[in-house]
Structures are given as C-alpha cells and as structure tokens.
Short mmCIF file of C-alpha atoms in Angstrom, two decimals:
data_model
loop_
_atom_site.label_atom_id
_atom_site.label_comp_id
_atom_site.label_asym_id
_atom_site.label_seq_id
_atom_site.Cartn_x
_atom_site.Cartn_y
_atom_site.Cartn_z
CA ARG A 1 87.81 120.51 105.52
CA SER A 2 86.78 116.98 106.51
CA ARG A 3 90.39 116.07 107.34
CA VAL A 4 90.74 119.09 109.57
CA GLU A 5 87.52 118.31 111.43
CA LEU A 6 88.63 114.72 111.99
CA GLU A 7 91.92 115.97 113.43
CA VAL A 8 90.08 118.34 115.74
CA CYS A 9 87.92 115.49 116.96
CA ASP A 10 91.01 113.33 117.47
CA GLN A 11 92.60 116.03 119.62
CA GLN A 12 89.42 116.66 121.62
CA TYR A 13 88.79 112.99 122.27
CA LYS A 14 92.36 111.85 122.38
CA ARG A 15 92.85 108.31 123.64
CA ASP A 16 94.34 107.70 127.02
CA THR A 17 97.48 105.71 126.12
CA THR A 18 97.47 104.03 129.51
CA VAL A 19 94.24 102.23 128.71
CA LEU A 20 94.64 98.76 127.16
CA THR A 21 92.12 98.98 124.34
CA GLU A 22 91.68 96.48 121.51
CA ARG A 23 93.23 99.05 119.20
CA ARG A 24 96.42 99.16 121.27
CA PHE A 25 96.70 95.40 121.16
CA ASP A 26 96.09 95.40 117.39
CA GLU A 27 98.72 98.04 116.73
CA ALA A 28 101.32 95.97 118.57
CA LYS A 29 100.88 93.14 116.03
CA VAL A 30 101.53 92.60 112.34
CA ALA A 31 99.45 94.93 110.16
CA GLY A 32 97.85 96.29 113.31
CA VAL A 33 97.79 99.96 112.30
CA ARG A 34 96.30 99.31 108.89
CA PRO A 35 92.58 98.99 109.78
CA TYR A 36 92.65 102.22 111.77
CA LEU A 37 94.51 104.19 109.08
CA HIS A 38 91.99 103.05 106.52
CA ALA A 39 88.98 103.73 108.73
CA THR A 40 90.16 107.33 109.24
CA GLN A 41 90.76 107.85 105.54
CA LEU A 42 87.44 106.28 104.54
CA LEU A 43 85.42 108.29 107.05
CA ALA A 44 87.10 111.46 105.72
CA ALA A 45 86.12 110.49 102.17
CA SER A 46 82.55 109.73 103.20
CA TRP A 47 82.19 112.99 105.08
CA ASP A 48 83.66 115.01 102.20
CA HIS A 49 81.01 113.65 99.81
CA HIS A 50 78.33 114.17 102.42
CA TRP A 51 79.33 117.79 102.95
CA LEU A 52 79.37 118.54 99.25
CA LEU A 53 75.99 116.79 98.89
CA ALA A 54 74.51 119.15 101.52
CA GLN A 55 75.94 122.16 99.66
CA THR A 56 74.57 120.89 96.37
CA LEU A 57 71.07 120.28 97.76
CA THR A 58 71.05 123.75 99.33
CA VAL A 59 72.25 125.68 96.30
CA ILE A 60 71.17 123.61 93.30
CA GLY A 61 68.80 120.91 94.49
CA VAL A 62 68.41 117.34 93.34
CA THR A 63 69.51 116.49 89.76
CA PRO A 64 68.70 113.28 87.87
CA HIS A 65 72.24 111.88 87.79
CA ALA A 66 74.88 113.87 89.63
CA THR A 67 73.27 113.86 93.07
CA TRP A 68 73.61 110.09 93.30
CA SER A 69 77.26 110.35 92.25
CA LEU A 70 77.86 112.02 95.61
CA ILE A 71 75.70 109.67 97.68
CA ARG A 72 77.10 106.40 96.37
CA PRO A 73 80.81 107.03 97.23
CA ALA A 74 79.79 108.35 100.64
CA PHE A 75 77.83 105.13 101.21
CA GLU A 76 80.63 102.88 99.95
CA ALA A 77 83.38 104.63 101.94
CA ALA A 78 81.29 104.42 105.12
CA PHE A 79 80.60 100.74 104.47
CA HIS A 80 84.31 99.93 104.09
CA ALA A 81 85.17 101.90 107.24
CA LEU A 82 82.58 99.86 109.16
CA TRP A 83 83.62 96.63 107.48
CA VAL A 84 87.34 96.93 108.33
CA LEU A 85 86.61 97.47 112.04
CA ASP A 86 83.54 95.21 112.33
CA PRO A 87 85.17 91.91 113.39
CA ASP A 88 85.39 91.25 117.14
CA ASP A 89 88.79 89.56 116.83
CA SER A 90 92.17 91.19 116.22
CA PHE A 91 93.27 88.80 113.44
CA SER A 92 90.24 89.55 111.22
CA ARG A 93 90.53 93.32 111.70
CA ARG A 94 94.20 93.24 110.84
CA ARG A 95 93.63 90.96 107.83
CA ARG A 96 90.93 93.29 106.49
CA GLY A 97 93.18 96.32 106.92
CA LEU A 98 95.92 94.55 104.98
CA GLN A 99 93.34 93.56 102.33
CA LEU A 100 92.43 97.21 101.77
CA ASP A 101 96.12 98.11 101.47
CA LEU A 102 96.69 95.35 98.92
CA ALA A 103 93.65 96.44 96.94
CA ASP A 104 95.00 99.99 96.92
CA ALA A 105 98.47 98.88 95.85
CA ARG A 106 97.00 96.70 93.09
CA GLU A 107 95.02 99.62 91.65
CA GLN A 108 98.02 101.92 91.92
CA LYS A 109 100.15 99.41 90.01
CA LEU A 110 97.50 99.07 87.27
CA TRP A 111 97.26 102.87 87.02
CA ALA A 112 101.07 103.21 86.82
CA GLU A 113 101.26 100.61 84.09
CA ALA A 114 98.49 102.37 82.15
CA THR A 115 100.40 105.64 82.49
CA VAL A 116 103.59 104.02 81.20
CA ALA A 117 101.64 102.57 78.25
CA THR A 118 100.75 106.11 77.08
CA GLY A 119 104.41 106.73 76.24
CA PHE A 120 104.08 110.28 77.62
CA SER A 121 105.84 109.67 80.92
CA ASP A 122 109.61 109.77 81.49
CA ALA A 123 110.93 106.20 81.15
CA GLU A 124 113.37 106.40 84.05
CA GLU A 125 110.84 108.06 86.32
CA SER A 126 108.25 105.42 85.44
CA LYS A 127 110.78 102.64 86.14
CA ARG A 128 111.53 104.08 89.58
CA ALA A 129 107.81 104.44 90.39
CA LEU A 130 107.13 100.82 89.45
CA GLY A 131 110.16 99.79 91.51
CA VAL A 132 108.74 101.52 94.57
CA LEU A 133 105.41 99.78 93.97
CA ASP A 134 107.13 96.41 93.75
CA SER A 135 108.86 97.13 97.04
CA THR A 136 105.50 98.03 98.59
CA TYR A 137 103.96 94.82 97.30
CA GLN A 138 106.84 92.75 98.75
CA SER A 139 106.33 94.37 102.15
CA LEU A 140 102.60 93.67 102.01
CA ASP A 141 103.31 90.14 100.88
CA ARG A 142 105.47 89.52 103.92
CA GLU A 143 102.71 90.68 106.22
CA ALA A 144 100.16 88.56 104.37
CA ARG A 145 102.33 85.47 104.80
CA GLN A 146 102.65 86.20 108.48
CA LEU A 147 98.88 86.20 108.61
CA LYS A 148 98.92 82.93 106.65
CA ALA A 149 97.14 84.50 103.71
CA ALA A 150 97.90 84.69 99.97
CA VAL A 151 98.16 88.09 98.30
CA LYS A 152 96.27 86.86 95.26
CA ASN A 153 93.24 86.23 97.49
CA MET A 154 93.43 89.61 99.22
CA ASN A 155 94.12 92.24 96.56
CA LYS A 156 90.52 93.28 95.97
CA PRO A 157 88.22 95.33 98.22
CA ALA A 158 85.32 93.75 100.05
CA ASN A 159 82.29 92.65 98.03
CA LEU A 160 79.68 95.03 99.37
CA VAL A 161 76.71 92.88 98.24
CA ALA A 162 78.07 89.81 100.04
CA GLU A 163 79.54 91.50 103.13
CA LEU A 164 77.10 94.27 104.04
CA PRO A 165 74.28 91.95 105.25
CA LYS A 166 76.80 90.12 107.47
CA LEU A 167 78.08 93.12 109.38
CA ARG A 168 77.82 92.64 113.15
CA ALA A 169 76.84 96.31 113.41
CA LEU A 170 73.63 95.49 111.52
CA ALA A 171 72.94 92.19 113.27
CA THR A 172 70.03 93.55 115.32
CA MET A 173 68.23 94.74 112.17
CA GLN A 174 65.72 92.61 110.38
CA PRO A 175 67.04 90.68 107.32
CA GLY A 176 64.78 92.75 105.12
CA ILE A 177 66.43 95.99 106.27
CA ARG A 178 69.89 94.62 105.61
CA ALA A 179 68.80 93.54 102.13
CA TRP A 180 67.29 97.00 101.60
CA PHE A 181 70.74 98.58 102.06
CA VAL A 182 72.05 96.40 99.23
CA ALA A 183 69.02 97.27 97.05
CA ALA A 184 69.59 100.99 97.68
CA TRP A 185 73.26 100.67 96.76
CA ARG A 186 72.37 98.83 93.51
CA GLN A 187 69.98 101.59 92.51
CA MET A 188 72.50 104.34 93.33
CA SER A 189 75.05 102.48 91.27
CA GLY A 190 72.59 102.25 88.38
CA MET A 191 71.81 105.96 88.48
CA GLN A 192 75.50 106.90 88.62
CA HIS A 193 76.10 104.82 85.48
CA GLY A 194 73.07 106.17 83.66
CA LEU A 195 71.00 102.97 83.68
CA SER A 196 67.41 103.61 82.67
CA TYR A 197 65.66 101.41 85.30
CA ALA A 198 67.36 103.22 88.18
CA LEU A 199 66.69 106.66 86.79
CA LEU A 200 63.01 105.88 86.16
CA ALA A 201 62.59 104.47 89.69
CA ALA A 202 63.90 107.68 91.24
CA SER A 203 62.03 110.15 88.99
CA GLN A 204 58.62 111.59 88.46
CA LYS A 205 57.38 110.95 84.92
CA SER A 206 55.27 113.26 82.75
CA ASP A 207 54.62 114.08 79.06
CA ILE A 208 54.95 110.45 78.05
CA VAL A 209 54.96 110.15 74.24
CA ALA A 210 55.21 106.86 72.33
CA ILE A 211 58.07 106.75 69.84
CA PRO A 212 59.41 103.92 67.66
CA GLY A 213 61.02 101.39 70.04
CA GLY A 214 59.79 102.91 73.27
CA PHE A 215 58.67 106.14 74.91
CA GLN A 216 59.95 109.68 75.28
CA VAL A 217 59.43 110.84 78.86
CA LEU A 218 60.02 114.10 80.70
CA LEU A 219 61.71 113.17 83.98
CA SER A 220 62.13 115.30 87.10
CA PRO A 221 63.85 114.15 90.31
CA ASN A 222 61.57 112.63 92.92
CA ASP A 223 62.59 114.13 96.25
CA ASP A 224 60.98 111.22 98.08
CA SER A 225 63.67 108.92 96.63
CA LEU A 226 66.16 110.65 98.96
CA HIS A 227 64.32 109.15 101.90
CA TRP A 228 66.39 106.02 101.41
#
C-alpha cells in the first residue's frame, strides 16, 4: 500500500524535467541516483510501519513490547531518508547514497554466506548468487574510488547516535531537543530487545511484590509514553 501511495504522489507532483534542480545535477554524476532511490525506499518502509502501527493502536491498543517494534524501524528508516538527503552539497549526498548501497550489499553478502553455511542450498546456485554479489561489490567499489573513498570505510549504515544531532534539518532546534531524539531512540531500542529499564520507564507499575533478588511487578503500558 505504501509503495502505491508514493507512486501516486510521484505522478501527481511529477517533476518538471526542464527545471535544473539539485537532484538533476546529482543524477548526472557518479552515484547520483543512489540517494534518491534510497530515500524513496526508506520513506516507504517508514510509512508501512506507521500505517501498521495505526491499525494496531486502533484494533488492539498499546502492548508492552510489540508496539515499539513498529515505532523504532519507522523512526530509523525516516532518519536514514533524511540523513542521505541532508547535505547541501552534491558530493556528500552521493557519497551517502553509495554508503547505504554498500551497507546493503555487505549485509546481503553476509546473509548469502550464512545461507551457504547451512548446507541446505544448491551449491551451484549459491556460487552464482555469490558471484553476482561480487560483481555488485566491484561496481560499487569503482564508484567509491571515483569519489575518492574506500569501501571498507563505507560499508556500514550511518551511526544514528552520532549523526542525528548533526542533521541540518534539526539545526534550528535546541541541543536538548536533538539529544532527546537520541534518548527516545535508545529507549525504543531497549524495549524492542526486552531490556528491563526501558520497559519499566514506559509502563505503569502495580502489585509490587518483593521476591528473592528483586521484585515481581504487574506492568501495563503507559499511554503517555507515546507522547514522545
């Protein structure tokens, strides 16, 4: 559904190809299409999680763990979409787009190698798949060298904790607000992974009973925690 809606928006607000936008200049250069392809994909992912979250809250309500497992990926995908387009210079946008492609290719290669290690996949098919991945890596490596960058320094996604406070899009916000985004992300991450501190911070506590080594607590979701 999200992909269809993005395509409808693209048709309705289609760019005038006679206008010399920054995007048109980017796309005429090495790796120029990559940031825009990634931004579209990431916004679709973010919207998909957001849509399902709305359905979940309407039908089921807030749950202690699963609700945050929808919010966190929506947050992260939106961050990376903003991050890849945030720079005001073409070189940095294109470099970031290439970085996301390299991170994707790296993860795909690790997944393919893990699949081969199971011994369940067809050997010849696995060999061909890894060969295609190697070809993709070589193509990305050529683009990286044209941008005077090393693949080994670009094959991981952006560090959200380090990069989010530096986004130009948030520059007018107070430093405390930018830090708050990072804090909110950390807590969402903690709840998604079942960490006690994060769950307790987002829950209402009742029926507290002391037990050996700690307490047994009845927790219920705190709706106010969604005001993040």
